[in-house]
Amino acid sequence: MGTQLKNRNEKDMINISKATTENLKSKVKGQVVLPTDSSYDQVREIWNAMIDRRPALIVRCAEANDVPYAISFARENGLEISIRGAGHNIAGNALCDNGLMIDFSTMRNVRVDAEKKRAYVEPGATLADFDEVAQSHGLATPVGINSTTGIAGLTLGGGFGWLTRKYGLTVDNLVSVDVVTANGKRIQASENENADLFWAIRGGGGNFGVVTQFEFNLHKVGPEILAGLIVFPFHQAKQVLTLYREFVESAPEELNVWALLRKAPPLPFLPGNVHGKEVVVLVTFYVGDVAQGRKLIEPLRGFGDPHGEHIGVQPHTQWQKAFDPLLTPGARNYWKSHNFTKLSDGSLDVMIEFAGKLPSAQCEIFLGLIAGAANRVPANAMAYRHRDAKFVLNVHARWDERKDDERCISWARAFFQASAPYASAGAYVNFMTEEESGRVTAAYGANYDRLAQIKNHYDPDNVFHLNQNIKPSPRQATSLFRRGNL
Ligand SMILES: Cc1cc2nc3c(=O)[nH]c(=O)nc-3n(C[C@H](O)[C@H](O)[C@H](O)COP(=O)(O)OP(=O)(O)OC[C@H]3O[C@@H](n4cnc5c(N)ncnc54)[C@H](O)[C@@H]3O)c2cc1C
């Protein structure tokens, strides 16, 4: 064991002399973590336990100014660069083997200007960090549904959650970003400054530079909202989902309802004999007048004979953590995802069929409703393209033991294939697993060519390629820049 470890560390350190790393250490304010450091294994841990890679070094940035040093060090030493926000991405691109990881996990500051309704957020902040500060002013913006997710990756890929029906995607609420480009330059991007970069960053992931600050628009939300679960027997799934489909067609945008098919966790409001059995859950969220919200969700109870429900008024920050216990780090995860403009009978049948053969107690099928404000943004307004999507389906395979890898992954893949005929165009880059690079062009559709041109301008050498990669297209880009189109 000891010898193995020694050899591995020697390999990790390949081509980097002690003097060179000491020089980097002397320049950055943050910490440089090497494979020989005792904190190394803990620092390189990310959410999806399937991903186990060993960077040659990790720069734990303490300030934005550390980033240019990290980039130039990596480039000078021929190292790949990976970027870690909160390390939640399913593909695990935050981690690299034998490269340099830029780690923001110690840069989590969130500042709110309540008067302007703006938030200024560092790239290591989690949704919990963000919601806590914003909600202390009674403000929020749409972010995801699991509070340990990172603001950075979520925003750069699009971002949606309970508030998306009313206020759009997270990127729809992004006002500006501070970016370090591949050549180490620190610049800002917004509608008024480096507008091409701002267009690309809103959905284009980590392809264009390292974001060191996000500025968001905020909305008055809560601080208390009405939310919770209604849990129905699995044999009523078709009826519940059919009525759900009709209901959400006309539901106001203050109300969001997601459908979840899984085995029931041991929730105290469910009878003991339901625990561990397949169920269909309607997850409800209402932002606005509570009495009105209660009236609106009342019909949902009649969609079947619920096993039980748990709905109530609660702090928005508490609801934002409601799913955390089901989504703790350390499990093995494999996801597949489709967009839907409508839910056909066929799509519901496939969901029910595969929910009837879940390969582990933690696997689930999540149907997120995003219809509303996000659909009103033109498809070419920014990189995030598929504005016709009303639902995002997430096939979430999750399990604990390596021996179950093949069985659980096969289930997710088979479901993904069986539901594909009913899905609409595109894909959500934030839900893509590693082997899906072929779907990147589908994710951006007609926006892809412009993204490739912008990539060529800001990162012609594809320094930032450990992501859902948009490849530079040198020839086209040169001619476009000459015409001054960008
Ligand atoms: C349990 C769970 C629940 C989720 N729920 C939702 C949800 O409700 N809604 C939703 O929209 N998404 C959701 N997601 C998906 C989530 O948006 C992505 O996983 C996202 O990438 C996570 O961001 P992160 O910063 O934590 O990830 P990381 O793994 O740290 O980063 C992901 C990638 O983003 C890029 N990146 C990160 N930081 C920077 C930076 N500062 N500059 C440039 N590039 C950067 C890098 O390419 C990196 O590989 C969920 C994911 C999980 C695992």
Coordinates of N, CA and C in Angstrom, one line a residue, residues 20-113:
T20 N 9.2 25.0 -8.9 CA 8.1 25.6 -9.7 C 6.9 25.8 -8.8
T21 N 6.5 24.7 -8.1 CA 5.3 24.8 -7.2 C 5.6 25.8 -6.1
E22 N 6.8 25.9 -5.6 CA 7.1 26.8 -4.5 C 6.9 28.3 -5.1
N23 N 7.2 28.4 -6.3 CA 7.1 29.8 -6.9 C 5.6 30.1 -7.0
L24 N 4.8 29.1 -7.4 CA 3.3 29.3 -7.5 C 2.8 29.7 -6.1
K25 N 3.2 28.9 -5.1 CA 2.8 29.1 -3.7 C 3.1 30.5 -3.3
S26 N 4.2 31.0 -3.7 CA 4.6 32.4 -3.3 C 3.7 33.5 -3.9
K27 N 3.1 33.1 -5.0 CA 2.3 34.1 -5.8 C 0.9 34.2 -5.3
V28 N 0.3 33.0 -5.1 CA -1.2 33.0 -4.8 C -1.4 33.2 -3.3
K29 N -2.6 33.8 -3.0 CA -2.9 34.1 -1.6 C -3.6 32.8 -1.0
G30 N -4.2 32.0 -1.9 CA -4.8 30.8 -1.4 C -3.8 29.7 -1.2
Q31 N -4.3 28.5 -1.0 CA -3.4 27.3 -0.7 C -3.2 26.5 -2.0
V32 N -2.0 26.0 -2.1 CA -1.7 25.0 -3.2 C -1.6 23.7 -2.5
V33 N -2.5 22.8 -2.9 CA -2.5 21.4 -2.3 C -1.9 20.4 -3.3
L34 N -1.0 19.6 -2.7 CA -0.3 18.6 -3.5 C -0.7 17.2 -3.1
P35 N -0.5 16.2 -3.9 CA -0.9 14.8 -3.6 C -0.2 14.4 -2.3
T36 N 0.9 15.0 -1.9 CA 1.6 14.5 -0.7 C 1.0 15.2 0.6
D37 N 0.1 16.2 0.4 CA -0.5 16.9 1.5 C -1.6 16.0 2.2
S38 N -1.7 16.1 3.5 CA -2.7 15.3 4.2 C -4.1 15.7 3.8
S39 N -4.3 16.9 3.4 CA -5.7 17.4 3.1 C -6.1 17.0 1.6
Y40 N -5.1 16.5 0.9 CA -5.4 16.3 -0.6 C -6.6 15.5 -0.9
D41 N -6.8 14.3 -0.2 CA -7.9 13.4 -0.5 C -9.3 14.1 -0.2
Q42 N -9.3 14.8 0.9 CA -10.5 15.5 1.3 C -10.8 16.7 0.3
V43 N -9.8 17.4 -0.1 CA -10.0 18.6 -1.0 C -10.5 18.1 -2.4
R44 N -10.0 16.9 -2.8 CA -10.4 16.5 -4.2 C -11.7 15.7 -4.3
E45 N -12.4 15.6 -3.1 CA -13.6 14.9 -3.1 C -14.7 15.7 -3.8
I46 N -15.5 15.1 -4.6 CA -16.7 15.8 -5.2 C -18.0 15.0 -4.9
W47 N -19.1 15.5 -5.3 CA -20.4 15.0 -4.9 C -20.6 13.5 -5.4
N48 N -20.3 13.3 -6.7 CA -20.5 12.0 -7.3 C -19.4 11.0 -6.9
A49 N -19.6 10.0 -6.1 CA -18.5 9.2 -5.6 C -18.0 8.3 -6.8
M50 N -18.6 8.3 -7.9 CA -18.1 7.5 -9.0 C -16.8 8.1 -9.6
I51 N -16.7 9.4 -9.3 CA -15.5 10.1 -10.0 C -14.4 10.2 -9.0
D52 N -13.3 9.6 -9.3 CA -12.1 9.5 -8.5 C -10.9 9.9 -9.3
R53 N -10.6 11.1 -9.4 CA -9.4 11.5 -10.2 C -8.4 12.3 -9.3
R54 N -7.1 12.3 -9.7 CA -6.1 12.8 -8.9 C -5.3 14.0 -9.6
P55 N -5.7 15.2 -9.3 CA -5.0 16.3 -9.9 C -3.6 16.3 -9.4
A56 N -2.7 16.9 -10.3 CA -1.3 17.0 -9.9 C -1.2 18.1 -8.8
L57 N -2.0 19.1 -8.9 CA -2.1 20.1 -7.8 C -3.4 20.8 -7.9
I58 N -3.7 21.3 -6.7 CA -5.0 22.0 -6.5 C -4.7 23.4 -6.0
V59 N -5.3 24.4 -6.7 CA -5.1 25.8 -6.2 C -6.4 26.2 -5.6
R60 N -6.4 26.3 -4.3 CA -7.6 26.7 -3.6 C -7.6 28.2 -3.5
C61 N -8.3 28.8 -4.4 CA -8.2 30.3 -4.6 C -8.8 31.0 -3.3
A62 N -8.1 32.0 -2.9 CA -8.6 32.8 -1.8 C -9.2 34.1 -2.4
E63 N -8.8 34.5 -3.6 CA -9.3 35.7 -4.2 C -9.2 35.6 -5.7
A64 N -9.9 36.4 -6.4 CA -9.9 36.3 -7.9 C -8.5 36.4 -8.5
N65 N -7.7 37.2 -7.9 CA -6.3 37.4 -8.4 C -5.5 36.1 -8.4
D66 N -5.9 35.1 -7.7 CA -5.2 33.8 -7.7 C -5.4 33.1 -9.0
V67 N -6.5 33.4 -9.7 CA -6.9 32.6 -10.9 C -5.9 32.8 -12.1
P68 N -5.5 34.0 -12.4 CA -4.5 34.2 -13.5 C -3.2 33.4 -13.2
Y69 N -2.8 33.4 -12.0 CA -1.5 32.7 -11.7 C -1.7 31.2 -11.9
A70 N -2.9 30.7 -11.5 CA -3.2 29.3 -11.7 C -3.2 28.9 -13.2
I71 N -3.9 29.8 -13.9 CA -4.0 29.5 -15.4 C -2.6 29.5 -16.0
S72 N -1.8 30.6 -15.7 CA -0.5 30.6 -16.4 C 0.4 29.5 -16.0
F73 N 0.3 29.1 -14.7 CA 1.1 28.0 -14.2 C 0.7 26.7 -15.0
A74 N -0.6 26.5 -15.2 CA -1.0 25.3 -15.9 C -0.5 25.3 -17.3
R75 N -0.7 26.5 -17.9 CA -0.3 26.5 -19.4 C 1.2 26.4 -19.6
E76 N 1.9 27.0 -18.7 CA 3.4 26.9 -18.8 C 3.9 25.5 -18.6
N77 N 3.2 24.7 -17.7 CA 3.6 23.4 -17.4 C 2.9 22.3 -18.2
G78 N 2.1 22.7 -19.1 CA 1.3 21.8 -20.0 C 0.3 20.9 -19.2
L79 N -0.3 21.6 -18.2 CA -1.3 20.8 -17.4 C -2.7 21.2 -17.9
E80 N -3.6 20.2 -17.9 CA -5.0 20.5 -18.1 C -5.6 21.2 -16.9
I81 N -6.6 22.0 -17.2 CA -7.3 22.8 -16.1 C -8.7 22.3 -15.9
S82 N -9.0 22.0 -14.6 CA -10.4 21.7 -14.3 C -10.8 22.8 -13.3
I83 N -12.1 23.1 -13.3 CA -12.6 24.2 -12.4 C -13.7 23.6 -11.5
R84 N -13.5 23.9 -10.2 CA -14.5 23.4 -9.2 C -15.3 24.5 -8.6
G85 N -16.6 24.5 -8.8 CA -17.4 25.5 -8.0 C -17.7 24.8 -6.7
A86 N -18.8 24.1 -6.6 CA -19.1 23.3 -5.4 C -19.0 21.8 -5.6
G87 N -18.5 21.4 -6.8 CA -18.2 20.0 -7.1 C -19.4 19.1 -7.2
H88 N -20.5 19.7 -7.6 CA -21.8 18.9 -7.7 C -22.0 18.2 -9.0
N89 N -21.3 18.7 -10.0 CA -21.7 18.2 -11.4 C -21.5 16.7 -11.5
I90 N -22.6 16.1 -12.1 CA -22.6 14.7 -12.2 C -21.5 14.1 -13.1
A91 N -21.1 14.8 -14.1 CA -20.0 14.4 -14.9 C -18.6 14.4 -14.2
G92 N -18.5 15.2 -13.2 CA -17.3 15.2 -12.4 C -16.2 16.0 -13.1
N93 N -16.5 16.9 -14.0 CA -15.4 17.6 -14.7 C -14.7 18.6 -13.8
A94 N -15.2 18.8 -12.6 CA -14.4 19.6 -11.7 C -13.1 19.0 -11.3
L95 N -13.0 17.7 -11.5 CA -11.8 17.0 -11.1 C -11.0 16.5 -12.3
C96 N -9.7 16.7 -12.3 CA -8.9 16.2 -13.5 C -7.8 15.2 -12.9
D97 N -7.3 14.4 -13.8 CA -6.2 13.5 -13.5 C -4.9 14.2 -14.0
N98 N -4.0 14.4 -13.1 CA -2.6 14.9 -13.4 C -2.6 16.3 -13.9
G99 N -3.7 17.0 -13.7 CA -3.8 18.4 -14.2 C -3.8 19.4 -13.0
L100 N -4.3 20.6 -13.2 CA -4.4 21.6 -12.2 C -5.9 21.9 -11.9
M101 N -6.3 21.7 -10.7 CA -7.7 22.0 -10.4 C -7.8 23.4 -9.7
I102 N -8.6 24.2 -10.3 CA -8.8 25.5 -9.7 C -10.1 25.3 -8.8
D103 N -9.8 25.5 -7.5 CA -10.9 25.1 -6.5 C -11.4 26.4 -5.8
F104 N -12.7 26.6 -5.9 CA -13.3 27.7 -5.3 C -14.0 27.5 -4.0
S105 N -13.8 26.3 -3.4 CA -14.6 25.9 -2.3 C -14.3 26.8 -1.0
T106 N -13.3 27.6 -1.1 CA -13.1 28.5 0.1 C -13.5 30.0 -0.3
M107 N -14.1 30.2 -1.5 CA -14.5 31.5 -1.9 C -16.1 31.4 -2.0
R108 N -16.7 31.6 -0.9 CA -18.2 31.4 -0.9 C -19.0 32.7 -0.4
N109 N -18.3 33.8 -0.5 CA -19.0 35.0 0.0 C -20.2 35.4 -0.9
V110 N -21.3 35.9 -0.2 CA -22.4 36.4 -0.9 C -22.8 37.8 -0.3
R111 N -22.9 38.8 -1.2 CA -23.2 40.1 -0.7 C -24.5 40.6 -1.4
V112 N -25.4 41.2 -0.6 CA -26.6 41.6 -1.2 C -26.8 43.1 -1.1
D113 N -27.1 43.8 -2.2 CA -27.5 45.2 -2.1 C -29.0 45.2 -2.2

